[in-house]
Coordinates of N, CA, C and O in Angstrom, one line a residue:
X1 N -10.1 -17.3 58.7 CA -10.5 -16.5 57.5 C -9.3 -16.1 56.7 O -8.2 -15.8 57.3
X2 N -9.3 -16.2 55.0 CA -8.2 -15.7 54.6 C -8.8 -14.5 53.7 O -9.8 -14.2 53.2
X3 N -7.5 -14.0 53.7 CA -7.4 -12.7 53.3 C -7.4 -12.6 52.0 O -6.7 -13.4 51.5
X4 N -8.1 -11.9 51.2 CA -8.0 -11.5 49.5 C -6.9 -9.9 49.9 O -6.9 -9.0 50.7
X5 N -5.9 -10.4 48.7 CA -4.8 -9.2 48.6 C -4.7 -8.5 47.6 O -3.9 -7.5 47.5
X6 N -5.7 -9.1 46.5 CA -5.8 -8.2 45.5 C -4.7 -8.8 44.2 O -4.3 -10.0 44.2
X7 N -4.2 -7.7 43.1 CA -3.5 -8.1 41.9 C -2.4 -7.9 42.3 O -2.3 -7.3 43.4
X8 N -1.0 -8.4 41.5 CA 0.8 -8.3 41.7 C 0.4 -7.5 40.6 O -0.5 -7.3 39.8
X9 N 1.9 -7.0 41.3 CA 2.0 -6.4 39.8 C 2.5 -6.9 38.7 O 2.4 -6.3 37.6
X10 N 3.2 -8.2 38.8 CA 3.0 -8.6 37.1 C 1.6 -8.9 36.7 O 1.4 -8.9 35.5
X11 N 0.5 -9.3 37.6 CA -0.4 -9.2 36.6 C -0.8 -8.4 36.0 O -1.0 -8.5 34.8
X12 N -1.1 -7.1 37.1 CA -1.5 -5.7 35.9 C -0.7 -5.3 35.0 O -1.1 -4.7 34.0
X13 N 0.6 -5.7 35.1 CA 1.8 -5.6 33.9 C 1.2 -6.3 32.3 O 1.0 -5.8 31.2
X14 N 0.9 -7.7 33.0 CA 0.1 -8.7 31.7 C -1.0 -8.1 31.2 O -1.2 -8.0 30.0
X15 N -1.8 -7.8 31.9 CA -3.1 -7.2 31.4 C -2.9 -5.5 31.0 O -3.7 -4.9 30.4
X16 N -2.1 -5.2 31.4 CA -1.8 -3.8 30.4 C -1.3 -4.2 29.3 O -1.5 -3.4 28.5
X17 N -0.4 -5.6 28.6 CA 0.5 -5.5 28.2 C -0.6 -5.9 26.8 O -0.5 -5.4 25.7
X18 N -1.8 -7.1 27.4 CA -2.8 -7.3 26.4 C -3.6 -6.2 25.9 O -3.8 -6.0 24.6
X19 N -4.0 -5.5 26.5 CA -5.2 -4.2 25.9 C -4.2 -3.4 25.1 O -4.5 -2.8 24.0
X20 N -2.9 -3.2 25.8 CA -1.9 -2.8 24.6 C -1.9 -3.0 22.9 O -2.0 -2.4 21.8
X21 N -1.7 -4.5 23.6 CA -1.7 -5.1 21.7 C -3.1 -5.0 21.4 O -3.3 -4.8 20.2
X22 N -4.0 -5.1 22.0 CA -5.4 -5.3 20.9 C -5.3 -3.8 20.6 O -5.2 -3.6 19.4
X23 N -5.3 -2.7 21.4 CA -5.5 -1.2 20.9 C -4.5 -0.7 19.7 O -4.5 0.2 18.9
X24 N -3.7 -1.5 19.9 CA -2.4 -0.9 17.9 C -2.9 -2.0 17.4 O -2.9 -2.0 16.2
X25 N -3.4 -3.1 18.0 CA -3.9 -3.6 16.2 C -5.4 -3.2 15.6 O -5.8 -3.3 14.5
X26 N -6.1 -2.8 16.6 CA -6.9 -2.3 16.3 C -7.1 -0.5 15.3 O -8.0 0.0 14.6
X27 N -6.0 0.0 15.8 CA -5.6 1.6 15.3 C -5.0 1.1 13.8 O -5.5 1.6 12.8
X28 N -3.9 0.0 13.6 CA -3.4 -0.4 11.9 C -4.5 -1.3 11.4 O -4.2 -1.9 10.3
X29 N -5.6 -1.6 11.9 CA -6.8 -1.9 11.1 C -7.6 -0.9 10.5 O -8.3 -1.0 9.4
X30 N -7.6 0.3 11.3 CA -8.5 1.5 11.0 C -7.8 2.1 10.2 O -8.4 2.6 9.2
X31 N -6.7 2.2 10.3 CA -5.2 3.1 9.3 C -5.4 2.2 7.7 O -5.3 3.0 6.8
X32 N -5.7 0.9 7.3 CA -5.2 0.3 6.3 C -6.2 0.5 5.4 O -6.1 0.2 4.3
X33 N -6.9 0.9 5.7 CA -8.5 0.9 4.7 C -8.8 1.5 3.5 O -8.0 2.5 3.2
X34 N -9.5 1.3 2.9 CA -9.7 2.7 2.4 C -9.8 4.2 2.2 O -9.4 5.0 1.4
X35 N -10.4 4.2 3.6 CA -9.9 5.4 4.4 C -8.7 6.3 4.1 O -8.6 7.5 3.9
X36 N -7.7 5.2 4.1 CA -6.3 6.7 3.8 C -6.2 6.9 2.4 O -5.7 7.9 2.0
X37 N -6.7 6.1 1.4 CA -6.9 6.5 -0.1 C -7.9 7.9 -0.3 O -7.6 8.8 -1.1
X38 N -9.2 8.0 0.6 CA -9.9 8.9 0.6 C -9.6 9.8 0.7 O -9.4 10.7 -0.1
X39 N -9.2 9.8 2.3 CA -8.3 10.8 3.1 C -6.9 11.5 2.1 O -6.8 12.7 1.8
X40 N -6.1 10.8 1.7 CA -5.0 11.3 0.7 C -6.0 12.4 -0.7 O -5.7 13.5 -1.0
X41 N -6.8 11.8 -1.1 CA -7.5 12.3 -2.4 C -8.3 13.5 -2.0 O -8.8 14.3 -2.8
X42 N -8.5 13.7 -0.6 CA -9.5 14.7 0.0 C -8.7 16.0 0.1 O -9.2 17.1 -0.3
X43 N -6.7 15.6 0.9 CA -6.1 16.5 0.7 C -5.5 17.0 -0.9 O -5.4 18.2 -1.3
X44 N -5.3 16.0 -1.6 CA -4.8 16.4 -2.9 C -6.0 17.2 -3.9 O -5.7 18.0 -4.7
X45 N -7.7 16.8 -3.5 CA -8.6 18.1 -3.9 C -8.5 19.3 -3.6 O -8.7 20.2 -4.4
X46 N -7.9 19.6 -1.7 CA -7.8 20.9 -1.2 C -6.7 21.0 -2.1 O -7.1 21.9 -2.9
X47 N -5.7 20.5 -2.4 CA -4.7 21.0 -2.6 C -4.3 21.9 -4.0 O -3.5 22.8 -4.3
X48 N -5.4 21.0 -4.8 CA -5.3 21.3 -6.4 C -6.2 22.4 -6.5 O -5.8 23.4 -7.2
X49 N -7.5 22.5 -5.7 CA -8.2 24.1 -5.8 C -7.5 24.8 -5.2 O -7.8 26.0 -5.4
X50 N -6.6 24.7 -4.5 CA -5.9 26.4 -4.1 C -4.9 26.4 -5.2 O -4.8 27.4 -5.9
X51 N -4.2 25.4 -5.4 CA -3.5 25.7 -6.8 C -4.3 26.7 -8.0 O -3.8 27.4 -8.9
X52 N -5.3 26.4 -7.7 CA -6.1 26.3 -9.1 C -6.8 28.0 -9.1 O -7.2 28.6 -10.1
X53 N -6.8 28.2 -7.9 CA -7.1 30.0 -7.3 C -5.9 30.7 -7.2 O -6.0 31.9 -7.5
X54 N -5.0 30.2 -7.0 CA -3.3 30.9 -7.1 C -3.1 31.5 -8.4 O -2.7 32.6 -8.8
X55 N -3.4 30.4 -9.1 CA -2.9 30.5 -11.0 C -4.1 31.9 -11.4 O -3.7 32.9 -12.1
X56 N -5.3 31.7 -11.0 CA -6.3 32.5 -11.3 C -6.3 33.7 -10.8 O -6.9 34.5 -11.5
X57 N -5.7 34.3 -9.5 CA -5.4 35.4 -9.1 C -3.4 35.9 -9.2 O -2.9 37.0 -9.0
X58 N -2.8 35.0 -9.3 CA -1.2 35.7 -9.9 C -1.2 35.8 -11.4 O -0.6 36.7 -12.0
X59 N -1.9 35.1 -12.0 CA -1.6 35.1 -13.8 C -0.6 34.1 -14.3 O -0.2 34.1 -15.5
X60 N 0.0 32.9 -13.1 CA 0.6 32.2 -13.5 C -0.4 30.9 -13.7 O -1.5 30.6 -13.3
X61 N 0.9 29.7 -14.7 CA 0.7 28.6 -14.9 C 0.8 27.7 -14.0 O 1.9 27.7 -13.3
X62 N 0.2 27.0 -13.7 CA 0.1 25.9 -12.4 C -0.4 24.5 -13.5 O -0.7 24.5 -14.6
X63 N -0.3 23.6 -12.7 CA -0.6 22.2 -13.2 C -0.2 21.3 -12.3 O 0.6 21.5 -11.4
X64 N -1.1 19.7 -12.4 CA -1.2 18.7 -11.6 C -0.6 17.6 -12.3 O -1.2 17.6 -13.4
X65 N 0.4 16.5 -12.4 CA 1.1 16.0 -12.9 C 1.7 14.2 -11.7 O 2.2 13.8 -10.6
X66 N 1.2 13.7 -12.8 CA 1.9 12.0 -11.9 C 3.0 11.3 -12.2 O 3.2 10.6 -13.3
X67 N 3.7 11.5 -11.2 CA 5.6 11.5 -11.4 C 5.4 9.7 -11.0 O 6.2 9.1 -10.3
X68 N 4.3 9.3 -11.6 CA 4.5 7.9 -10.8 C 4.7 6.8 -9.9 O 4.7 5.6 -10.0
X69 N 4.8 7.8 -8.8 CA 4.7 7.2 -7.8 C 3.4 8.5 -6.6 O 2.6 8.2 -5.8
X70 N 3.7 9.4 -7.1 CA 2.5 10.0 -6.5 C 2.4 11.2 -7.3 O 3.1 11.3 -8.3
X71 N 1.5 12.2 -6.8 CA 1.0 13.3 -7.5 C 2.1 14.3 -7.5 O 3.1 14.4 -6.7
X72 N 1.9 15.0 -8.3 CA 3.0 16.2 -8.4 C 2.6 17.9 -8.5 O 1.6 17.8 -9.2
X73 N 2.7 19.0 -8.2 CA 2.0 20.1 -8.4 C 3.2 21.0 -9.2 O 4.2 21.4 -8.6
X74 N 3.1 21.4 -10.4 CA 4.3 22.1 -10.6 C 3.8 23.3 -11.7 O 2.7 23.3 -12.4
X75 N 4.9 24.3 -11.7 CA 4.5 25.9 -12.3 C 5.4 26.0 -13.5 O 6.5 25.5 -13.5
X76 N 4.9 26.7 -14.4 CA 5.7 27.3 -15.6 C 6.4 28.1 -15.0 O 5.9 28.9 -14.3
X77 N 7.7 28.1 -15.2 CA 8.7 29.2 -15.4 C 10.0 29.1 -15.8 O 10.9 28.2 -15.5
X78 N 10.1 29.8 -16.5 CA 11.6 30.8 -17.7 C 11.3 29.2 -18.3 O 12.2 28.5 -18.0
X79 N 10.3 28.7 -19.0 CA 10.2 28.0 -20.0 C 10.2 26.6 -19.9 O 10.6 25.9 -20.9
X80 N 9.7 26.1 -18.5 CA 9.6 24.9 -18.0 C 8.9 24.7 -17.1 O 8.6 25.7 -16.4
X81 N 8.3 23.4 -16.7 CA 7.6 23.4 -15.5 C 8.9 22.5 -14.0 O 10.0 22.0 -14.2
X82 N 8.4 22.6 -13.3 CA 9.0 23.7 -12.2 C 8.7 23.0 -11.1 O 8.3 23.9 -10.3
X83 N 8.8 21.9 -10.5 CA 8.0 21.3 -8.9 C 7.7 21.8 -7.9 O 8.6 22.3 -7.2
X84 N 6.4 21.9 -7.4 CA 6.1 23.0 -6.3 C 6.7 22.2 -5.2 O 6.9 21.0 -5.2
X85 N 6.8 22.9 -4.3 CA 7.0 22.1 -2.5 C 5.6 21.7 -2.1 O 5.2 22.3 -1.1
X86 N 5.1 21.1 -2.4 CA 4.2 20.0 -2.0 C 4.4 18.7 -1.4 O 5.1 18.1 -2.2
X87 N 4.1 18.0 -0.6 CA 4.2 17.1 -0.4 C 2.9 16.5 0.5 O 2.7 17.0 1.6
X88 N 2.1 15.1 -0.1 CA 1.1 15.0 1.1 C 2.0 14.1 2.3 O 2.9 13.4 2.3
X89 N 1.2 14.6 3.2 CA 1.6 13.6 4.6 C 1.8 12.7 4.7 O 2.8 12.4 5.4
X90 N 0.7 11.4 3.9 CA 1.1 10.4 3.5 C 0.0 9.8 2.1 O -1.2 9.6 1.9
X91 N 1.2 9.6 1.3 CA 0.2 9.0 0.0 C 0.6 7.2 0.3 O 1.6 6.6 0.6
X92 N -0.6 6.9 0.0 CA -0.9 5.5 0.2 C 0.2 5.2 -1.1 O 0.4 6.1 -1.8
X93 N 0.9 4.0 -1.4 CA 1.8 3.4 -2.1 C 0.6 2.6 -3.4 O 1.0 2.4 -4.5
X94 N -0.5 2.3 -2.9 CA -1.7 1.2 -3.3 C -2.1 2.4 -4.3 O -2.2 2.4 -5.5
X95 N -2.4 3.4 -3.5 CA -3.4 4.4 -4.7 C -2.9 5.3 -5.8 O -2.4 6.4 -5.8
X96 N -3.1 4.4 -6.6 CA -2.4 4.6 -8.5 C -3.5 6.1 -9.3 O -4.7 6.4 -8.8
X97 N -2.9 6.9 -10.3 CA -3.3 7.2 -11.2 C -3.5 6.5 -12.2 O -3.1 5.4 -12.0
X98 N -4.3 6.8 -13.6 CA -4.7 5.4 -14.4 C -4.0 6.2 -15.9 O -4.1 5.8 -17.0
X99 N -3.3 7.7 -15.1 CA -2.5 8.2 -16.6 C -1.5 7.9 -16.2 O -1.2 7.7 -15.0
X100 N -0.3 7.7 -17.5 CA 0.6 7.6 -17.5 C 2.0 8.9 -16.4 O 1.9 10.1 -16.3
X101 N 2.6 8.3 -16.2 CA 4.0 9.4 -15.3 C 4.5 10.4 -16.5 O 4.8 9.8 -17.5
X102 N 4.6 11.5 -16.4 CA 5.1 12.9 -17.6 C 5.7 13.8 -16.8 O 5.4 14.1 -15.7
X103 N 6.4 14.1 -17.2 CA 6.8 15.6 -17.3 C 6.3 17.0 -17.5 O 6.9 18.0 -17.2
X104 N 4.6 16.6 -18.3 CA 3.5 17.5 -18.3 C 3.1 17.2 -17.7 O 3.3 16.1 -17.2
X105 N 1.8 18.6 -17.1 CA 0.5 18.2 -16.3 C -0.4 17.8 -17.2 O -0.6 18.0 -18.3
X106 N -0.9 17.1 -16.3 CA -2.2 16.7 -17.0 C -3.4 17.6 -16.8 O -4.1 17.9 -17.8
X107 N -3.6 17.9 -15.7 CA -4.8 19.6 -15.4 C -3.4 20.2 -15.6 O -2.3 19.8 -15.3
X108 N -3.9 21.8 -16.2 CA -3.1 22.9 -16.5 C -4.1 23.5 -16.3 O -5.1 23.4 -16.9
X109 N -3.7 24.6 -14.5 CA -4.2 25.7 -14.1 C -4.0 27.1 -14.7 O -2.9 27.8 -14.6
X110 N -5.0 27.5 -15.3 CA -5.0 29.2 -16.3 C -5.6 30.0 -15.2 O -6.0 29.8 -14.1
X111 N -5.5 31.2 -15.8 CA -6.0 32.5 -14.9 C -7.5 32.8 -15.7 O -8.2 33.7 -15.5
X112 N -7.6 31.8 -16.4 CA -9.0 31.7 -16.8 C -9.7 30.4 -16.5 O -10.9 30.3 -16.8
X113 N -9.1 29.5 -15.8 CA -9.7 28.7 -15.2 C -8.7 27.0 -15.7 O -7.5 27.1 -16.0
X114 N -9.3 26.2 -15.7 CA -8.7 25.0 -16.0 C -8.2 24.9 -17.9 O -9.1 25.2 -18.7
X115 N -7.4 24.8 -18.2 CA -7.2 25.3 -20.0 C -8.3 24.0 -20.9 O -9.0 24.2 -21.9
X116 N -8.1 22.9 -20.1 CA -9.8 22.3 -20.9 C -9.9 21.1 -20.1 O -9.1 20.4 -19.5
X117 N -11.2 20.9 -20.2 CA -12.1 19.4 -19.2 C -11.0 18.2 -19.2 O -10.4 17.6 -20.1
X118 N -10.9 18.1 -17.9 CA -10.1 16.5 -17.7 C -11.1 15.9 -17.0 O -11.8 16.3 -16.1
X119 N -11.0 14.2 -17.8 CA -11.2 13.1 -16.7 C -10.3 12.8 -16.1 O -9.3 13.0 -16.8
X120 N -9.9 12.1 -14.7 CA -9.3 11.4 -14.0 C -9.4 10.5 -13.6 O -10.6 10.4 -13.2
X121 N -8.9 9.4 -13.3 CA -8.9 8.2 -12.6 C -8.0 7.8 -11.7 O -6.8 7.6 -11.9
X122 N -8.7 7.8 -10.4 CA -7.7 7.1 -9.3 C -7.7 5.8 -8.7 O -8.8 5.4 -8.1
X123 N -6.9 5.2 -8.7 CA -7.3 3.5 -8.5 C -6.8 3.1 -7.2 O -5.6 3.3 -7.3
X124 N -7.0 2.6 -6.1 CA -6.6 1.1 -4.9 C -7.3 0.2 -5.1 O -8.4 0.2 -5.7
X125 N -6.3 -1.0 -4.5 CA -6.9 -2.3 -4.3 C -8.6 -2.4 -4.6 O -9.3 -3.0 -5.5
X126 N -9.2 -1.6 -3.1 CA -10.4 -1.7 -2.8 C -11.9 -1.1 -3.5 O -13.1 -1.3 -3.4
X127 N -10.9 0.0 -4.5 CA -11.8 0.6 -5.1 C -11.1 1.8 -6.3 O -10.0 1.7 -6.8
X128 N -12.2 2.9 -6.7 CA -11.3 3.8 -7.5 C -12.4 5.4 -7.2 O -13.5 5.2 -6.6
X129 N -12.3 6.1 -7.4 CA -12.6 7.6 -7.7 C -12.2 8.2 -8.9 O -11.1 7.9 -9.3
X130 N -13.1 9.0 -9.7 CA -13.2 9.7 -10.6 C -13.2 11.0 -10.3 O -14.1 11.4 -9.6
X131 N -12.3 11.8 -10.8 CA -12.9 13.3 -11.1 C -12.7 14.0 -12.2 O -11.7 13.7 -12.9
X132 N -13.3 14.9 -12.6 CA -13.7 15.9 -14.0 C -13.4 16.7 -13.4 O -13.6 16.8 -12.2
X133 N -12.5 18.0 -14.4 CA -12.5 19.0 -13.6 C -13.0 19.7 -15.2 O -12.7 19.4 -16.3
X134 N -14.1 21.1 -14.7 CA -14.5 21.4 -15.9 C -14.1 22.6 -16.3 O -13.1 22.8 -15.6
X135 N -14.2 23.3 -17.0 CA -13.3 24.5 -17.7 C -13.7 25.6 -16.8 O -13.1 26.6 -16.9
X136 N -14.7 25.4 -15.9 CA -15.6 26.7 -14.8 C -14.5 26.4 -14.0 O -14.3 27.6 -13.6
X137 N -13.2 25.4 -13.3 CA -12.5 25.2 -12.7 C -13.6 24.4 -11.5 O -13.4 24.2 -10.3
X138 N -14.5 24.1 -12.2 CA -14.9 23.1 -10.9 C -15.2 21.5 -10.7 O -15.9 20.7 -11.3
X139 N -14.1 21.3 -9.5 CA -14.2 19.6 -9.2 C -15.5 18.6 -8.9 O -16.2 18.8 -7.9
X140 N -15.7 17.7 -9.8 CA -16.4 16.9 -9.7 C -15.8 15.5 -9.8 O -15.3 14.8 -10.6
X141 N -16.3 15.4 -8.0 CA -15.6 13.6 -8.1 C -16.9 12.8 -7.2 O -17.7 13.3 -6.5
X142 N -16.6 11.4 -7.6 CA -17.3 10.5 -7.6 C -17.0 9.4 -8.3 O -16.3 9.5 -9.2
X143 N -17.8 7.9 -7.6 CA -17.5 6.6 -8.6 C -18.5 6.7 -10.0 O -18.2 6.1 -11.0
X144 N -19.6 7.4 -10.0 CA -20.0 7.4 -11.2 C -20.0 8.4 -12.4 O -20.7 8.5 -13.4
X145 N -18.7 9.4 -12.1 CA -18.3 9.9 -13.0 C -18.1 9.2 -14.5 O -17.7 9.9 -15.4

């Protein structure tokens, strides 16, 4: 009779070493998607309504602005706007504004609310988002804006 001894350990080495790679290529398939354009635009909505309640309860100027490579949040002061410390976690490189890069904002947050209706356009590869923000200071986004 012979004996079954079971696995070495370089095999379970090999076969950890495969489920390895399928599980990170499977996680930078989940990461590349659309998904992080969403996810980025989801925080930059939180981010722009608390701006947008800040300006409304201090009495200051706030505004949303695209430095071109990503979004910008910045405040009037002693006669200039002003870069807030914002930064998202990670902004996708792919997902564009369809306004031009300024020095102004494009939304300008009032203590009366948004100073007047903007459209927006956000663009990736895979797709794009719209949002209106209306003078009530409220976000509306969607593709068929």
């Amino acid at each position: 009779m012979t004996r079954s001894r079971g696995f070495t350990l370089l095999e379970l080495l090999v076969v950890l070493l495969i489920v390895g790679l399928f599980s990170g290529l499977s996680v930078a398939w989940l990461n590349g998607g659309p998904g992080a354009a969403l996810q980025a635009l989801d925080q930059l909505a939180a981010q722009a309504q608390q701006q947008a309640a800040v300006a409304r309860h201090s009495g200051q100027l706030s505004g949303l602005r695209w430095n071109g490579r990503q979004p910008e949040f910045v405040r009037w002061q002693q006669g200039q706007w002003r870069v807030e410390p914002w930064r998202p976690s990670a902004w996708p490189q792919a997902l564009r504004a369809d306004w031009p890069a300024s020095g102004e904002p494009r939304v300008i947050f009032t203590p009366a609310g948004v100073a007047g209706p903007v459209n927006l356009r956000w663009q990736w590869p895979d797709g794009q988002q719209n949002w209106r923000w209306g003078s009530d200071n409220r976000l509306l986004r969607g593709d068929a804006l």
